[in-house]
Each structure stands twice: as structure tokens, then as C-alpha cells.
PDB file of C-alpha atoms in Angstrom:
ATOM      1  CA  ASN A   1      15.419 -16.991  -2.036  1.00  0.00           C
ATOM      2  CA  ALA A   2      12.183 -15.653  -0.638  1.00  0.00           C
ATOM      3  CA  GLY A   3      11.937 -11.951  -0.031  1.00  0.00           C
ATOM      4  CA  VAL A   4      10.701 -10.211   3.077  1.00  0.00           C
ATOM      5  CA  MET A   5       7.385 -11.818   3.992  1.00  0.00           C
ATOM      6  CA  GLN A   6       4.662  -9.871   5.714  1.00  0.00           C
ATOM      7  CA  ASN A   7       1.291 -11.099   6.860  1.00  0.00           C
ATOM      8  CA  PRO A   8      -1.482 -10.513   6.764  1.00  0.00           C
ATOM      9  CA  ARG A   9      -1.569  -8.377   3.616  1.00  0.00           C
ATOM     10  CA  HIS A  10      -4.815  -6.763   4.698  1.00  0.00           C
ATOM     11  CA  LEU A  11      -6.135  -6.404   8.226  1.00  0.00           C
ATOM     12  CA  VAL A  12      -9.394  -4.872   9.374  1.00  0.00           C
ATOM     13  CA  ARG A  13      -9.891  -4.044  13.031  1.00  0.00           C
ATOM     14  CA  ARG A  14     -12.593  -2.255  14.956  1.00  0.00           C
ATOM     15  CA  ARG A  15     -11.636   0.662  17.162  1.00  0.00           C
ATOM     16  CA  GLY A  16     -10.263  -0.591  20.465  1.00  0.00           C
ATOM     17  CA  GLN A  17      -9.084  -3.953  19.157  1.00  0.00           C
ATOM     18  CA  GLU A  18      -5.486  -5.105  18.868  1.00  0.00           C
ATOM     19  CA  ALA A  19      -3.572  -5.441  15.610  1.00  0.00           C
ATOM     20  CA  ARG A  20      -0.632  -7.801  15.229  1.00  0.00           C
ATOM     21  CA  LEU A  21       1.521  -7.498  12.127  1.00  0.00           C
ATOM     22  CA  ARG A  22       4.162 -10.093  11.277  1.00  0.00           C
ATOM     23  CA  CYS A  23       7.389  -9.858   9.335  1.00  0.00           C
ATOM     24  CA  SER A  24       9.814 -12.611   8.374  1.00  0.00           C
ATOM     25  CA  PRO A  25      13.113 -11.155   7.134  1.00  0.00           C
ATOM     26  CA  MET A  26      15.050 -12.427   4.172  1.00  0.00           C
ATOM     27  CA  LYS A  27      17.314 -15.385   4.859  1.00  0.00           C
ATOM     28  CA  GLY A  28      20.605 -14.236   6.307  1.00  0.00           C
ATOM     29  CA  HIS A  29      19.266 -10.822   7.345  1.00  0.00           C
ATOM     30  CA  SER A  30      19.586  -9.977  11.025  1.00  0.00           C
ATOM     31  CA  HIS A  31      18.261  -6.396  10.938  1.00  0.00           C
ATOM     32  CA  VAL A  32      14.550  -5.587  10.779  1.00  0.00           C
ATOM     33  CA  TYR A  33      12.895  -2.191  10.354  1.00  0.00           C
ATOM     34  CA  TRP A  34       9.260  -1.141  10.513  1.00  0.00           C
ATOM     35  CA  TYR A  35       7.834   1.804   8.598  1.00  0.00           C
ATOM     36  CA  ARG A  36       4.398   3.374   8.330  1.00  0.00           C
ATOM     37  CA  GLN A  37       3.003   4.955   5.189  1.00  0.00           C
ATOM     38  CA  LEU A  38      -0.051   7.164   5.190  1.00  0.00           C
ATOM     39  CA  PRO A  39      -1.926   7.682   1.881  1.00  0.00           C
ATOM     40  CA  GLU A  40       0.012   9.811  -0.618  1.00  0.00           C
ATOM     41  CA  GLU A  41       2.958  10.184   1.734  1.00  0.00           C
ATOM     42  CA  GLY A  42       6.423   8.734   2.054  1.00  0.00           C
ATOM     43  CA  LEU A  43       7.376   6.039   4.495  1.00  0.00           C
ATOM     44  CA  LYS A  44       8.136   7.064   8.071  1.00  0.00           C
ATOM     45  CA  PHE A  45      10.628   5.107  10.148  1.00  0.00           C
ATOM     46  CA  MET A  46       9.209   3.558  13.304  1.00  0.00           C
ATOM     47  CA  VAL A  47      11.610   1.058  14.825  1.00  0.00           C
ATOM     48  CA  TYR A  48      14.806  -0.873  14.159  1.00  0.00           C
ATOM     49  CA  LEU A  49      15.390  -4.285  15.735  1.00  0.00           C
ATOM     50  CA  GLN A  50      17.932  -7.052  15.795  1.00  0.00           C
ATOM     51  CA  LYS A  51      17.293 -10.465  17.284  1.00  0.00           C
ATOM     52  CA  GLU A  52      15.909  -9.982  20.813  1.00  0.00           C
ATOM     53  CA  ASN A  53      16.945  -6.315  20.856  1.00  0.00           C
ATOM     54  CA  ILE A  54      15.337  -2.990  20.045  1.00  0.00           C
ATOM     55  CA  ILE A  55      18.110  -0.843  18.596  1.00  0.00           C
ATOM     56  CA  ASP A  56      16.229   2.347  17.746  1.00  0.00           C
ATOM     57  CA  GLU A  57      12.578   3.095  18.465  1.00  0.00           C
ATOM     58  CA  SER A  58      12.741   6.837  17.933  1.00  0.00           C
ATOM     59  CA  GLY A  59       9.902   6.771  15.400  1.00  0.00           C
ATOM     60  CA  MET A  60       7.541   4.690  17.467  1.00  0.00           C
ATOM     61  CA  PRO A  61       4.560   6.339  19.188  1.00  0.00           C
ATOM     62  CA  LYS A  62       5.055   6.247  22.949  1.00  0.00           C
ATOM     63  CA  GLU A  63       1.750   4.558  23.688  1.00  0.00           C
ATOM     64  CA  ARG A  64      -0.102   1.557  22.271  1.00  0.00           C
ATOM     65  CA  PHE A  65       2.685   0.531  19.874  1.00  0.00           C
ATOM     66  CA  SER A  66       5.312  -2.124  20.554  1.00  0.00           C
ATOM     67  CA  ALA A  67       7.647  -4.273  18.504  1.00  0.00           C
ATOM     68  CA  GLU A  68       9.673  -7.379  19.054  1.00  0.00           C
ATOM     69  CA  PHE A  69      12.013  -9.647  17.131  1.00  0.00           C
ATOM     70  CA  PRO A  70      12.340 -12.859  19.129  1.00  0.00           C
ATOM     71  CA  LYS A  71      15.135 -15.373  18.840  1.00  0.00           C
ATOM     72  CA  GLU A  72      12.797 -17.686  16.975  1.00  0.00           C
ATOM     73  CA  GLY A  73      10.012 -16.592  14.678  1.00  0.00           C
ATOM     74  CA  PRO A  74       9.011 -13.420  12.905  1.00  0.00           C
ATOM     75  CA  SER A  75       9.188  -9.849  14.054  1.00  0.00           C
ATOM     76  CA  ILE A  76       5.872  -8.571  15.411  1.00  0.00           C
ATOM     77  CA  LEU A  77       4.509  -5.040  15.383  1.00  0.00           C
ATOM     78  CA  ARG A  78       1.682  -4.782  17.882  1.00  0.00           C
ATOM     79  CA  ILE A  79      -0.828  -1.966  18.074  1.00  0.00           C
ATOM     80  CA  GLN A  80      -3.150  -1.998  21.064  1.00  0.00           C
ATOM     81  CA  GLN A  81      -6.538  -0.278  21.225  1.00  0.00           C
ATOM     82  CA  VAL A  82      -6.400   0.802  17.603  1.00  0.00           C
ATOM     83  CA  VAL A  83      -7.897   4.124  16.528  1.00  0.00           C
ATOM     84  CA  ARG A  84      -8.874   5.300  13.035  1.00  0.00           C
ATOM     85  CA  GLY A  85      -5.672   7.305  12.772  1.00  0.00           C
ATOM     86  CA  ASP A  86      -3.714   4.037  12.859  1.00  0.00           C
ATOM     87  CA  SER A  87      -5.106   3.128   9.426  1.00  0.00           C
ATOM     88  CA  ALA A  88      -2.089   2.976   7.140  1.00  0.00           C
ATOM     89  CA  ALA A  89       0.219   0.655   5.276  1.00  0.00           C
ATOM     90  CA  TYR A  90       2.896  -0.833   7.507  1.00  0.00           C
ATOM     91  CA  PHE A  91       6.069  -1.990   5.819  1.00  0.00           C
ATOM     92  CA  CYS A  92       8.830  -4.152   7.123  1.00  0.00           C
ATOM     93  CA  ALA A  93      12.342  -4.147   5.694  1.00  0.00           C
ATOM     94  CA  SER A  94      15.341  -6.319   6.437  1.00  0.00           C
ATOM     95  CA  SER A  95      19.047  -6.029   5.760  1.00  0.00           C
ATOM     96  CA  PRO A  96      22.262  -7.875   6.438  1.00  0.00           C
ATOM     97  CA  ASP A  97      25.082  -6.144   8.307  1.00  0.00           C
ATOM     98  CA  ARG A  98      26.097  -2.996   6.393  1.00  0.00           C
ATOM     99  CA  GLY A  99      23.838  -3.924   3.503  1.00  0.00           C
ATOM    100  CA  ASP A 100      20.896  -2.591   1.586  1.00  0.00           C
ATOM    101  CA  ALA A 101      17.420  -2.857   3.040  1.00  0.00           C
ATOM    102  CA  PHE A 102      14.727  -4.742   1.130  1.00  0.00           C
ATOM    103  CA  PHE A 103      11.045  -4.191   1.788  1.00  0.00           C
ATOM    104  CA  GLY A 104       8.105  -6.529   2.083  1.00  0.00           C
ATOM    105  CA  GLN A 105       4.753  -5.963   0.372  1.00  0.00           C
ATOM    106  CA  GLY A 106       3.258  -4.408   3.470  1.00  0.00           C
ATOM    107  CA  THR A 107       0.208  -4.888   5.657  1.00  0.00           C
ATOM    108  CA  ARG A 108      -2.670  -2.542   5.006  1.00  0.00           C
ATOM    109  CA  LEU A 109      -4.445  -1.869   8.271  1.00  0.00           C
ATOM    110  CA  THR A 110      -7.942  -0.452   8.201  1.00  0.00           C
ATOM    111  CA  VAL A 111      -9.589   0.577  11.445  1.00  0.00           C
ATOM    112  CA  VAL A 112     -13.361   0.816  11.269  1.00  0.00           C
TER     113      VAL A 112
ATOM    114  CA  GLY B   1      14.499  18.881  11.262  1.00  0.00           C
ATOM    115  CA  GLU B   2      15.982  16.214   9.062  1.00  0.00           C
ATOM    116  CA  SER B   3      14.049  15.536   5.901  1.00  0.00           C
ATOM    117  CA  VAL B   4      14.361  14.468   2.327  1.00  0.00           C
ATOM    118  CA  GLY B   5      12.097  16.306  -0.090  1.00  0.00           C
ATOM    119  CA  LEU B   6      11.241  16.315  -3.753  1.00  0.00           C
ATOM    120  CA  HIS B   7      10.886  19.292  -6.080  1.00  0.00           C
ATOM    121  CA  LEU B   8       8.262  17.819  -8.436  1.00  0.00           C
ATOM    122  CA  PRO B   9       5.351  15.746  -7.211  1.00  0.00           C
ATOM    123  CA  THR B  10       4.319  14.525 -10.692  1.00  0.00           C
ATOM    124  CA  LEU B  11       6.104  13.855 -13.962  1.00  0.00           C
ATOM    125  CA  SER B  12       4.507  12.803 -17.242  1.00  0.00           C
ATOM    126  CA  VAL B  13       6.642  11.615 -20.154  1.00  0.00           C
ATOM    127  CA  GLN B  14       6.221   9.858 -23.461  1.00  0.00           C
ATOM    128  CA  GLU B  15       7.454   6.323 -23.917  1.00  0.00           C
ATOM    129  CA  GLY B  16      11.059   6.382 -25.079  1.00  0.00           C
ATOM    130  CA  ASP B  17      11.867   9.733 -23.502  1.00  0.00           C
ATOM    131  CA  ASN B  18      14.399  10.128 -20.735  1.00  0.00           C
ATOM    132  CA  SER B  19      13.046  10.960 -17.262  1.00  0.00           C
ATOM    133  CA  ILE B  20      14.735  12.942 -14.533  1.00  0.00           C
ATOM    134  CA  ILE B  21      13.423  12.909 -10.974  1.00  0.00           C
ATOM    135  CA  ASN B  22      14.965  15.296  -8.464  1.00  0.00           C
ATOM    136  CA  CYS B  23      15.359  15.227  -4.710  1.00  0.00           C
ATOM    137  CA  ALA B  24      16.789  17.559  -2.063  1.00  0.00           C
ATOM    138  CA  TYR B  25      18.009  16.356   1.296  1.00  0.00           C
ATOM    139  CA  SER B  26      18.808  18.329   4.408  1.00  0.00           C
ATOM    140  CA  ASN B  27      20.839  16.039   6.649  1.00  0.00           C
ATOM    141  CA  SER B  28      24.497  16.897   6.118  1.00  0.00           C
ATOM    142  CA  ALA B  29      25.456  13.704   7.990  1.00  0.00           C
ATOM    143  CA  SER B  30      23.763  11.484   5.405  1.00  0.00           C
ATOM    144  CA  ASP B  31      26.244   9.282   3.619  1.00  0.00           C
ATOM    145  CA  TYR B  32      24.029   6.814   1.809  1.00  0.00           C
ATOM    146  CA  PHE B  33      21.243   7.521  -0.653  1.00  0.00           C
ATOM    147  CA  ILE B  34      18.762   5.229  -2.319  1.00  0.00           C
ATOM    148  CA  TRP B  35      16.042   5.441  -4.921  1.00  0.00           C
ATOM    149  CA  TYR B  36      12.993   3.219  -4.560  1.00  0.00           C
ATOM    150  CA  LYS B  37      10.139   2.529  -6.954  1.00  0.00           C
ATOM    151  CA  GLN B  38       6.722   1.802  -5.527  1.00  0.00           C
ATOM    152  CA  GLU B  39       3.872   0.454  -7.609  1.00  0.00           C
ATOM    153  CA  SER B  40       0.307   0.631  -6.415  1.00  0.00           C
ATOM    154  CA  GLY B  41      -0.383  -1.804  -3.585  1.00  0.00           C
ATOM    155  CA  LYS B  42       3.210  -2.959  -3.346  1.00  0.00           C
ATOM    156  CA  GLY B  43       6.240  -2.315  -1.197  1.00  0.00           C
ATOM    157  CA  PRO B  44       9.158  -0.080  -2.206  1.00  0.00           C
ATOM    158  CA  GLN B  45      11.476  -1.762  -4.676  1.00  0.00           C
ATOM    159  CA  PHE B  46      15.183  -0.939  -4.545  1.00  0.00           C
ATOM    160  CA  ILE B  47      16.410   0.696  -7.772  1.00  0.00           C
ATOM    161  CA  ILE B  48      19.873   2.056  -7.159  1.00  0.00           C
ATOM    162  CA  ASP B  49      21.988   3.486  -4.364  1.00  0.00           C
ATOM    163  CA  ILE B  50      24.991   5.732  -4.037  1.00  0.00           C
ATOM    164  CA  ARG B  51      27.459   6.411  -1.243  1.00  0.00           C
ATOM    165  CA  SER B  52      28.602   9.910  -0.375  1.00  0.00           C
ATOM    166  CA  ASN B  53      32.121   9.289  -1.688  1.00  0.00           C
ATOM    167  CA  MET B  54      30.701   9.090  -5.220  1.00  0.00           C
ATOM    168  CA  ASP B  55      28.909  11.634  -7.402  1.00  0.00           C
ATOM    169  CA  LYS B  56      27.537   9.313 -10.071  1.00  0.00           C
ATOM    170  CA  ARG B  57      26.510   5.714 -10.342  1.00  0.00           C
ATOM    171  CA  GLN B  58      24.968   3.865 -13.264  1.00  0.00           C
ATOM    172  CA  GLY B  59      22.734   0.855 -13.394  1.00  0.00           C
ATOM    173  CA  GLN B  60      20.646  -0.714 -16.095  1.00  0.00           C
ATOM    174  CA  ARG B  61      18.840   2.250 -17.749  1.00  0.00           C
ATOM    175  CA  VAL B  62      19.168   4.262 -14.524  1.00  0.00           C
ATOM    176  CA  THR B  63      21.738   6.749 -13.319  1.00  0.00           C
ATOM    177  CA  VAL B  64      21.895   8.448  -9.938  1.00  0.00           C
ATOM    178  CA  LEU B  65      23.706  11.737  -9.508  1.00  0.00           C
ATOM    179  CA  LEU B  66      24.711  13.160  -6.145  1.00  0.00           C
ATOM    180  CA  ASN B  67      25.688  16.785  -5.561  1.00  0.00           C
ATOM    181  CA  LYS B  68      26.757  17.095  -1.954  1.00  0.00           C
ATOM    182  CA  THR B  69      27.510  20.797  -2.268  1.00  0.00           C
ATOM    183  CA  VAL B  70      23.853  21.656  -2.772  1.00  0.00           C
ATOM    184  CA  LYS B  71      22.479  18.481  -1.165  1.00  0.00           C
ATOM    185  CA  HIS B  72      20.759  17.351  -4.318  1.00  0.00           C
ATOM    186  CA  LEU B  73      20.068  13.897  -5.703  1.00  0.00           C
ATOM    187  CA  SER B  74      18.607  12.933  -9.050  1.00  0.00           C
ATOM    188  CA  LEU B  75      17.458   9.771 -10.776  1.00  0.00           C
ATOM    189  CA  GLN B  76      17.700   9.535 -14.545  1.00  0.00           C
ATOM    190  CA  ILE B  77      15.773   6.841 -16.370  1.00  0.00           C
ATOM    191  CA  ALA B  78      16.755   6.274 -19.981  1.00  0.00           C
ATOM    192  CA  ALA B  79      14.232   5.253 -22.640  1.00  0.00           C
ATOM    193  CA  THR B  80      11.343   5.331 -20.189  1.00  0.00           C
ATOM    194  CA  GLN B  81       8.801   2.532 -20.599  1.00  0.00           C
ATOM    195  CA  PRO B  82       5.153   2.246 -19.504  1.00  0.00           C
ATOM    196  CA  GLY B  83       6.301  -0.286 -16.897  1.00  0.00           C
ATOM    197  CA  ASP B  84       8.308   2.484 -15.265  1.00  0.00           C
ATOM    198  CA  SER B  85       5.095   4.234 -14.230  1.00  0.00           C
ATOM    199  CA  ALA B  86       5.113   4.303 -10.437  1.00  0.00           C
ATOM    200  CA  VAL B  87       5.883   6.510  -7.453  1.00  0.00           C
ATOM    201  CA  TYR B  88       9.591   7.114  -6.971  1.00  0.00           C
ATOM    202  CA  PHE B  89      11.052   7.874  -3.562  1.00  0.00           C
ATOM    203  CA  CYS B  90      14.480   9.058  -2.603  1.00  0.00           C
ATOM    204  CA  ALA B  91      15.731   8.150   0.846  1.00  0.00           C
ATOM    205  CA  ASP B  92      18.825   8.836   2.858  1.00  0.00           C
ATOM    206  CA  SER B  93      20.623   7.323   5.791  1.00  0.00           C
ATOM    207  CA  ALA B  94      23.426   8.293   8.109  1.00  0.00           C
ATOM    208  CA  GLY B  95      24.635   4.706   7.833  1.00  0.00           C
ATOM    209  CA  GLY B  96      26.734   3.512  10.690  1.00  0.00           C
ATOM    210  CA  THR B  97      26.198  -0.198  11.155  1.00  0.00           C
ATOM    211  CA  SER B  98      22.766  -0.136   9.591  1.00  0.00           C
ATOM    212  CA  TYR B  99      21.576   1.238   6.296  1.00  0.00           C
ATOM    213  CA  GLY B 100      17.958   0.420   6.909  1.00  0.00           C
ATOM    214  CA  LYS B 101      17.008   3.437   8.997  1.00  0.00           C
ATOM    215  CA  LEU B 102      15.959   5.719   6.182  1.00  0.00           C
ATOM    216  CA  THR B 103      14.398   9.140   5.800  1.00  0.00           C
ATOM    217  CA  PHE B 104      12.038   9.139   2.823  1.00  0.00           C
ATOM    218  CA  GLY B 105      10.807  11.981   0.682  1.00  0.00           C
ATOM    219  CA  GLN B 106       7.136  12.326  -0.230  1.00  0.00           C
ATOM    220  CA  GLY B 107       7.539  10.774  -3.667  1.00  0.00           C
ATOM    221  CA  THR B 108       7.224  11.709  -7.344  1.00  0.00           C
ATOM    222  CA  ILE B 109       4.526  10.140  -9.464  1.00  0.00           C
ATOM    223  CA  LEU B 110       5.930   9.150 -12.844  1.00  0.00           C
ATOM    224  CA  THR B 111       3.419   8.504 -15.617  1.00  0.00           C
ATOM    225  CA  VAL B 112       4.655   7.146 -18.926  1.00  0.00           C
ATOM    226  CA  HIS B 113       2.327   7.529 -21.894  1.00  0.00           C
ATOM    227  CA  PRO B 114       2.558   4.970 -24.724  1.00  0.00           C
TER     228      PRO B 114
END
């Protein structure tokens, strides 16, 4: 039973480029969550999705950031026109209904 | 605002000692609490959880205590081993239909000396 799969593990983008982060939830999990972690800080909630629906995006910056979880395929976190402040580790977690959330290994985004 | 915080940012112990990591939370609506372990370069790893209708829960070498009166959570690790060295986060959730929307604390760095 594979865990939550995130790719790429490391991503380098120049300022102004787009970053696309992918997350495949654990088998049987219909809930996906994205978190951001800055160095030496805890994880901050960004967005909660179910298939084809955004349930809660209260932690998502209003501009440049978007997320989707299509009927087929992985969940995508998209950051347009990246800036240096977007450099962070981005974690995806998944859970079944009323169950514990399990995290992936993260994507470390570096904006140069 | 709603936050989960930790009293001690670092903890150093000798191998074989017991470790206690503390956490305070502020959201009185929180009904689900989790401890995660995060090793360098990896994602948070679930350790143990506790619901608000309990005040103690035991796992393998770990115990979580919940004091709702003072909004305090602790993680006890028995016979700490070098492999336990990591950053430990507490997190809380108001639950509902999803327990994945979590508020994390800043973390406590646990260092176990052989």
C-alpha cells in the first residue's frame, strides 16, 4: 500500500516562472490537503480538496496560487509567477472520511 | 487567533531516559489532537492521536496526555532512543467530517545522545 506520493521532490524555478506540484493520495483516500512549511516553522494549512471540489481554501494566498483535484489523476498545486518568498517545502496529506491524515515526503521549492 | 504552541523549542536527553514534550493549544473547539514526528528532509510522520473525550492514550513507547481544562497536550516517550531524534509537532483540528485540516505548533527539536 503506497503512501502519499508527491513529485517532484525538489523543484527549482526562476522568479516569474510557474511551479506545478503533484500529489497522489493513498489508495482509498478521498480527501487531500496542502500545507506549506517555511524553514524552522510548523506546517501551515493552505487548502482542502475532495474530488473535483475545493472544500476549504482559507489558507491559500489570494493571488498566484491555485489547487485542483480532478476526477482522474493527482491533485495539483499551481503557483504562478513565483517569487523568492514562495521558497518552502510543500506537503500534501490525504485521509479517508473521518480518518487520520497521512503526509507525503513533500516538494521542496527553491526560487532563484 | 487560533494557534497551537509549544513551551520548549529544544530538548536534549540521554539514551534510555524518558522524554516529555509539551504543547498548549488555544482553540476551545478543537476535538482532535495529533503528534507528528518529522525527520530532516521528510514529511511529518503520524505518532499518536487523541480525541477530546479522552485524557490519556498509550501507544508503543508513547503516551499522549490531554488536559482540556488548561488546554495542554503532552507527548511522553519511554526509553528514548537515538532514532527518536527529530522535530516533534503537535497539531489540532476541529474535526467535523475531516480531520486533515490541522493547526500545527512550531515544533520541538528532540536530540537523543547515545
